[in-house]
Coordinates of C-alpha atoms and ligand atoms in Angstrom, one line a residue:
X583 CA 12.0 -24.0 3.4
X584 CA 11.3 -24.3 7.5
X585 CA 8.6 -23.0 9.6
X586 CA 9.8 -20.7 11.6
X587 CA 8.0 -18.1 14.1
X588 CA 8.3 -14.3 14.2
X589 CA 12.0 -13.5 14.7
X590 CA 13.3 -12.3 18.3
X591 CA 14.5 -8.3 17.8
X592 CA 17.3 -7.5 19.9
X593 CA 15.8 -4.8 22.2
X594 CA 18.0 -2.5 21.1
X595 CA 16.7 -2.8 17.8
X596 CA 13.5 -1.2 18.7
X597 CA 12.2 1.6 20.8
X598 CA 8.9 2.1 22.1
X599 CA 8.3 4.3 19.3
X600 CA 9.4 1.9 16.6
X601 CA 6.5 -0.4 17.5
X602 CA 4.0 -0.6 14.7
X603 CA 1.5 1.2 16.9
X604 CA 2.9 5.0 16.8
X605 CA 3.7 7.3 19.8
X606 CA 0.7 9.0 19.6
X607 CA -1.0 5.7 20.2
X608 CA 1.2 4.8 23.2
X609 CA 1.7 8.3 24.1
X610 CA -1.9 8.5 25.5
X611 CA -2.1 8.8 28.6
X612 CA 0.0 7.3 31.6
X613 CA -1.5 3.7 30.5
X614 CA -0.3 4.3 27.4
X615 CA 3.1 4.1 28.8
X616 CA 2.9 1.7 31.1
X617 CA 1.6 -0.7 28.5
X618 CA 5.3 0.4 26.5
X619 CA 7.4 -0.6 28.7
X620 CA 5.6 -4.1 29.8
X621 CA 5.2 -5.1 26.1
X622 CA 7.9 -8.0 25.1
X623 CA 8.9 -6.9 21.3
X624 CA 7.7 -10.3 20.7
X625 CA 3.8 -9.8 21.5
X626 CA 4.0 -7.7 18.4
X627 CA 3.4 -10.2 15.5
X628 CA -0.5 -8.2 15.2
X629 CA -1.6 -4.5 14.3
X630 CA -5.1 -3.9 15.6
X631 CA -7.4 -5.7 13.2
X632 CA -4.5 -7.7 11.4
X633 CA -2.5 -11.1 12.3
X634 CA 0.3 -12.1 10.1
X635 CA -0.3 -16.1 9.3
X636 CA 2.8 -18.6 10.3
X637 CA 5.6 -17.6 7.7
X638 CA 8.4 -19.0 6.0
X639 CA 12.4 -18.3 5.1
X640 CA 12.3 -17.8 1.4
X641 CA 15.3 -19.3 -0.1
X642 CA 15.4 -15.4 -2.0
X643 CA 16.8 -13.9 0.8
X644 CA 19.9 -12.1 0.8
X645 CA 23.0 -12.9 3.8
X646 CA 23.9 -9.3 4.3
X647 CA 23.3 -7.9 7.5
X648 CA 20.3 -6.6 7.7
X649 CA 19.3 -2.5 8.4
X650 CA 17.4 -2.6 12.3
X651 CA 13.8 -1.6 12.6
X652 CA 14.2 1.8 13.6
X653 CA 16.4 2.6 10.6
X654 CA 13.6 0.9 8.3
X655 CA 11.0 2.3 9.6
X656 CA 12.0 6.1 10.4
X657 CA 13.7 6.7 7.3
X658 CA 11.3 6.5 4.4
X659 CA 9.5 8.1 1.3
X660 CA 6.1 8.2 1.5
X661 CA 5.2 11.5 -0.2
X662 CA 1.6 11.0 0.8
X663 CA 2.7 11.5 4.5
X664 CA 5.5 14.3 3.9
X665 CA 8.6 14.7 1.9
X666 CA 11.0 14.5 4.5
X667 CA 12.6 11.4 5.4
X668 CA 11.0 11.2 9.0
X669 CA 7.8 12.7 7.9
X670 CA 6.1 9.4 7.3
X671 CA 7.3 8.3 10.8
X672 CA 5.8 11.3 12.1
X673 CA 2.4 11.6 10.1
X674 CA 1.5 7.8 8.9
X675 CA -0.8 7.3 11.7
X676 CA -3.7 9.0 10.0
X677 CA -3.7 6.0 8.0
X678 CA -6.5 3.4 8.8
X679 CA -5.0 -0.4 7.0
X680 CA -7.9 -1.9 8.2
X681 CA -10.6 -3.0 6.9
X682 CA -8.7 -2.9 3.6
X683 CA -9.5 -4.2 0.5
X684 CA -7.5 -4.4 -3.3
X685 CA -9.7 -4.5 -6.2
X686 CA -8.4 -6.5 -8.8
X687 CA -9.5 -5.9 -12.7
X688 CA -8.9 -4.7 -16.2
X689 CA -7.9 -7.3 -18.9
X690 CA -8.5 -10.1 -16.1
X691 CA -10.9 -13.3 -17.0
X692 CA -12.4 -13.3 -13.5
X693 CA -12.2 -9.7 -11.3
X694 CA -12.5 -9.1 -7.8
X695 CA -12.2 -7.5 -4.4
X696 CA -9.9 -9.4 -1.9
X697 CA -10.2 -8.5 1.8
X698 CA -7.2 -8.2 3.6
X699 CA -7.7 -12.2 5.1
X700 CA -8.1 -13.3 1.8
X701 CA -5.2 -11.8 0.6
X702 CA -3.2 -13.2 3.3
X703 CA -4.2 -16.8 2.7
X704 CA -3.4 -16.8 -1.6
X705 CA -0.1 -18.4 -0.7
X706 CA 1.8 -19.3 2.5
X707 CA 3.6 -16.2 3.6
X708 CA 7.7 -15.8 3.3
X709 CA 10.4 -13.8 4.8
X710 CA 12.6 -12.2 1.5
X711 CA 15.3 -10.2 3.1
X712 CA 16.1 -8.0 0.2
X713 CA 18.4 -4.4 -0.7
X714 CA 16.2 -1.9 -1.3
X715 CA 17.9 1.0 -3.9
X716 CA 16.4 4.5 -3.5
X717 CA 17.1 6.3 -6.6
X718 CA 18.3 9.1 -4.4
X719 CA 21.5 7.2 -3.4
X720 CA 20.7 5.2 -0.3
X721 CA 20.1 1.4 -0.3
X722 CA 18.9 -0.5 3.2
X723 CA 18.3 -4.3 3.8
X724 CA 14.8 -4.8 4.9
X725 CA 13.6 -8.6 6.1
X726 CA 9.8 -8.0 3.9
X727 CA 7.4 -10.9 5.2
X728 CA 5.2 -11.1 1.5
X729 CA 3.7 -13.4 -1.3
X730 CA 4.8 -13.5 -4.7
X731 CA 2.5 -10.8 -6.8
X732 CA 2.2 -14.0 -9.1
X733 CA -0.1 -15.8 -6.8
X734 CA -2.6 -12.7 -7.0
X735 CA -2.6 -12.9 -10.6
X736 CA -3.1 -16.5 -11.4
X737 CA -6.6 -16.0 -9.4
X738 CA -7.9 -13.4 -11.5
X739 CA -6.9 -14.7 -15.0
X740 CA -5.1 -12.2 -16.8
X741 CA -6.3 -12.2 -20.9
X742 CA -3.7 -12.3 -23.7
X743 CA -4.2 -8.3 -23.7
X744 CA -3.5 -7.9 -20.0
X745 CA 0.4 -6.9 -21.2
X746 CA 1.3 -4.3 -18.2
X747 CA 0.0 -4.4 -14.5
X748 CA -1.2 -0.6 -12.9
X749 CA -0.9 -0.1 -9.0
X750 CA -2.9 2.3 -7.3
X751 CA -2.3 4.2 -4.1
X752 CA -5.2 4.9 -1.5
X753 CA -6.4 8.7 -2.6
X754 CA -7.5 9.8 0.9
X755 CA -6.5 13.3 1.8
X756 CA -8.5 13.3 5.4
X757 CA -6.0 9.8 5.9
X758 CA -3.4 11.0 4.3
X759 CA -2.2 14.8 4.4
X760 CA 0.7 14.9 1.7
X761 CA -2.7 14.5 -0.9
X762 CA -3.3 18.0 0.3
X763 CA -0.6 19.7 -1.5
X764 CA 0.7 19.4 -5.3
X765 CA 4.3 17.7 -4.9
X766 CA 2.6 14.8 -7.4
X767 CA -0.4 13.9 -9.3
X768 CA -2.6 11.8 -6.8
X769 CA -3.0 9.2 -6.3
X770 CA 0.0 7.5 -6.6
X771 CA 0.4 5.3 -9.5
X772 CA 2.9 2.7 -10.6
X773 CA 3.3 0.0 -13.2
X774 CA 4.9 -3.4 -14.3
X775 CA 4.7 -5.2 -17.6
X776 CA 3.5 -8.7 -17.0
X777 CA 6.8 -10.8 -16.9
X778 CA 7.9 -8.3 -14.3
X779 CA 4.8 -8.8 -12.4
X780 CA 5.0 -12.6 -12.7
X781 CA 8.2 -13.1 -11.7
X782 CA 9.1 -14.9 -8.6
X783 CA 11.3 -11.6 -7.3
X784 CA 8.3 -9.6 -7.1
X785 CA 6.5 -9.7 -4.2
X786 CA 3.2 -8.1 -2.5
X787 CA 4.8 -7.0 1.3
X788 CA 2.4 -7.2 3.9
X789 CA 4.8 -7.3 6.8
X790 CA 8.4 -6.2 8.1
X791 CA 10.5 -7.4 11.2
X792 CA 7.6 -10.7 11.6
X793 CA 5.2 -7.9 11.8
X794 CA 2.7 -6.5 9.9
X795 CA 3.8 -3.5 7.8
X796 CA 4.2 0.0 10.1
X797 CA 1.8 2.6 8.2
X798 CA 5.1 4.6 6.8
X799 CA 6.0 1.5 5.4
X800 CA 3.0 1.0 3.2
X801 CA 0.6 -0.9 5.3
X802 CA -1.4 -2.9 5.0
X803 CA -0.2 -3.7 1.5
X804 CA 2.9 -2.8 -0.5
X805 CA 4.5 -3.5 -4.0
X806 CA 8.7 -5.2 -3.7
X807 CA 10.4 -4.6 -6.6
X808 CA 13.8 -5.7 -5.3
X809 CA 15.7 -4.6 -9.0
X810 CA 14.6 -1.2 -9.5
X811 CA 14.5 1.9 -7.9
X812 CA 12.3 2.4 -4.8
X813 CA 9.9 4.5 -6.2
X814 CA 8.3 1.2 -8.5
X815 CA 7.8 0.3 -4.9
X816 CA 4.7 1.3 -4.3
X817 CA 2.7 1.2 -1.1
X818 CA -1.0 0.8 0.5
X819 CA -2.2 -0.4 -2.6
X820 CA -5.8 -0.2 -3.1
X821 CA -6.0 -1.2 -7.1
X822 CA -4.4 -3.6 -9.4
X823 CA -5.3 -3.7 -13.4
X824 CA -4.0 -5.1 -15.7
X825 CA -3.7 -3.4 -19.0
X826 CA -3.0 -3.6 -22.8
X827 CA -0.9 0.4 -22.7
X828 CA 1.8 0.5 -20.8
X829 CA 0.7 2.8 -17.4
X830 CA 2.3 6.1 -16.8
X831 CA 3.8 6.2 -13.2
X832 CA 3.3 9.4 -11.0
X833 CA 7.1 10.1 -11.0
X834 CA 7.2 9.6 -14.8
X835 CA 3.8 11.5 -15.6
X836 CA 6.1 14.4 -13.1
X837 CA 9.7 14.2 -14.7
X838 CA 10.0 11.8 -17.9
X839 CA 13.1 12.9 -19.0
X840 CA 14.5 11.6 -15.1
X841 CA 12.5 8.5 -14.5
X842 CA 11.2 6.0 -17.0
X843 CA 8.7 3.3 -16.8
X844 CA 11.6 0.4 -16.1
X845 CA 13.6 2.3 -13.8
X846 CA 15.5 -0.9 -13.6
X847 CA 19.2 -0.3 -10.9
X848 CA 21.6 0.3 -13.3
X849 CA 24.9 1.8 -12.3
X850 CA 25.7 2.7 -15.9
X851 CA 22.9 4.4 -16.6
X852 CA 23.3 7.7 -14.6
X853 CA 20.7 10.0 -13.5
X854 CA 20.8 13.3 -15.2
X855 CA 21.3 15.6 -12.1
X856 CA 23.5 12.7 -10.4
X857 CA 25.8 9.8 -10.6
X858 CA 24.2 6.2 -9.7
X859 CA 27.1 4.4 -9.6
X860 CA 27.4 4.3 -5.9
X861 CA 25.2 4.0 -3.2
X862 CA 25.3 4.9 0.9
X863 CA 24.1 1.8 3.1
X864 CA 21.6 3.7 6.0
X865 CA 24.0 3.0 8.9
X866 CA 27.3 3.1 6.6
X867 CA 29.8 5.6 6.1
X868 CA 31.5 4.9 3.1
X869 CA 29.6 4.3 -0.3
X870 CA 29.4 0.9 -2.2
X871 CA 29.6 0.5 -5.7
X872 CA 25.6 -0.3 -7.1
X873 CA 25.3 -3.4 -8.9
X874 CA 23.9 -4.0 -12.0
X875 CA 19.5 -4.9 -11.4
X876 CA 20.4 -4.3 -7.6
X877 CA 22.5 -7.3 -7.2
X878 CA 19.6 -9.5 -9.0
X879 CA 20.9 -9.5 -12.5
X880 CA 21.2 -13.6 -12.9
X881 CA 17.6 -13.9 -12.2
X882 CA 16.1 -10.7 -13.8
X883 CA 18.3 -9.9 -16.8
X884 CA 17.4 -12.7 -19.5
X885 CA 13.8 -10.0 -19.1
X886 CA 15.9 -7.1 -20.8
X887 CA 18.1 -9.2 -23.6
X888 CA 18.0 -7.1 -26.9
X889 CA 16.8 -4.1 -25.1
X890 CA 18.8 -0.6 -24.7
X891 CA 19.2 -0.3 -21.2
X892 CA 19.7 3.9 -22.1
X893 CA 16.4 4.4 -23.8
X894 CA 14.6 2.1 -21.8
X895 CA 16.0 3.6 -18.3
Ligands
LIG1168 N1 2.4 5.6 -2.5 C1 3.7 5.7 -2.4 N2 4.6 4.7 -2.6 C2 5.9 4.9 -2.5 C3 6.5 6.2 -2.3 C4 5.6 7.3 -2.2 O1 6.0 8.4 -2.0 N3 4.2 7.0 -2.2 N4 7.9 6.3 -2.3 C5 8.7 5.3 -3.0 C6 10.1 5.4 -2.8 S1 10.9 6.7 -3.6 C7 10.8 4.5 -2.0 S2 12.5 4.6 -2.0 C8 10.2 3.4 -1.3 C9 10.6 3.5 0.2 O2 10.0 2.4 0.9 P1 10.3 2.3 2.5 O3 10.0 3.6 3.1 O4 9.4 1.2 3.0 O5 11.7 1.9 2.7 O6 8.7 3.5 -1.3 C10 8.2 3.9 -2.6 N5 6.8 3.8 -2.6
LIG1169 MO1 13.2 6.1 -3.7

């Protein structure tokens, strides 16, 4: 591993708008804009209120080109914020990540609250470039700047009964305007069991690009799962338990017989309403074939040996 400092994006990459301040922000005012055009792209390694620590290459990362800022960051699912793909883009700035805190409990020897900072500093930070797989059909490649969830876990001492891990969403209707209407149960809720959670793939995001994480992305705190489907993903975490019963996620608790707990990429196992044996790049024309796990199958499947992949979906 080498030190290495925030990468340089091609300007081309980025747009005023793509900035993790949103154009609202800039938008205000004619200083506004003239602070837009006069800010290098590489001035932005802080949000207001948060600075990304010096980060590493992880040696997880994935050589295929990479999906630009503007695709990764205009193009999401953030229900919270919208269901349209550029609703999130459009609508995340009601979002304060800071202050921030993620409350850490359940079957744990020693709980607690970690501030943003201290969450920050529980292991030196690393660039994963990994796919992400949308269980809609769409995969991008999205250079995450994160720790391993592991390192948060080995502070608080799960017990032998800690078995599965719960995420929690930040339930915030004034913040966040998607809690306003019914599309799902809020807040948002997702789950691991434990050797998922430990394992060196799974990471806690807390930046994108070098920077720290735009709103629609999940700032200031989001879930990587880079082996299942995006929803397991989840973002602007606010609570982490772990627990003996497996948790019910909020797109399970919504349509169990279409998404499971493990929700693990599998090309064989199809969706009922659609096929997920191939996938569209963002930025591609023609589809790819999915791999099994996402592409991560020699260092996740040995978790699944014995197990029906069809009931377990
Ligand atoms: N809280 C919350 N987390 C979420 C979602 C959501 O709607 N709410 N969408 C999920 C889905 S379906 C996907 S594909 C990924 C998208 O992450 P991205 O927008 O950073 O690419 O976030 C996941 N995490
Ligand atoms: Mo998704």
């Amino acid at each position: 591993m080498s030190v290495y400092r925030p990468p340089r994006i091609d300007p081309s990459e980025i747009t005023p708008e793509g900035v993790y301040l949103n154009r609202r922000d800039w938008m205000q005012g004619a200083a506004g804009l003239a602070l837009a055009s006069l800010l290098p792209a590489e001035a932005a390694a802080t949000a207001p209120g948060i600075t990304l620590p010096t980060f590493y290459k992880s040696r997880y990362s994935t050589a295929e080109d990479k999906n630009s800022y503007e695709q990764i960051t205009s193009y999401n699912n953030f229900y919270e914020f919208g269901t349209d793909k550029g609703d999130p883009a459009e609508n995340a700035h009601t979002l304060r990540p800071t202050p921030w805190s993620v409350e850490v409990g359940g079957e744990v020897a020693k709980p607690r609250r970690f501030d943003l900072d201290s969450l920050l500093k529980l292991a030196p930070l690393e660039e994963r470039i990994y796919r992400l797989r949308c269980v809609e059909g769409w995969s991008m490649v999205i250079p995450w700047v994160g720790l391993p969830l592991a390192a948060l876990l080995k502070q608080v001492e799960p017990t032998s009964r800690g078995k599965f891990v719960e995420f929690t969403t930040l339930q915030s209707p004034e913040q966040m305007p998607g809690q306003r209407t019914r599309v799902l149960d809020w807040p948002y809720v997702e789950g691991l069991r434990i050797d998922e959670a430990m394992h060196p793939l799974t990471i806690l995001a807390v930046g994108l690009y070098g920077r720290p994480l735009p709103n629609q992305n999940g700032a200031p705190i989001r879930l990587v799962v880079p082996w299942k489907y995006g929803f397991k993903s989840i973002k602007s975490i606010v609570r982490i338990r772990l627990v003996e019963q497996q948790p019910t996620s909020s797109w399970t608790r919504s349509i169990p017989s279409e998404y499971g707990f493990y929700s693990n990429v599998n090309p064989e196992v199809d969706h009922p309403r659609w096929s997920q044996a191939t996938e569209r790049r963002i930025g591609e024309f023609s589809k790819r074939k999915t791999l099994m796990f996402n592409g991560y199958a020699e260092e996740v499947a040995a978790m699944y040996k014995g197990m029906d992949l069809r009931r377990y979906y």
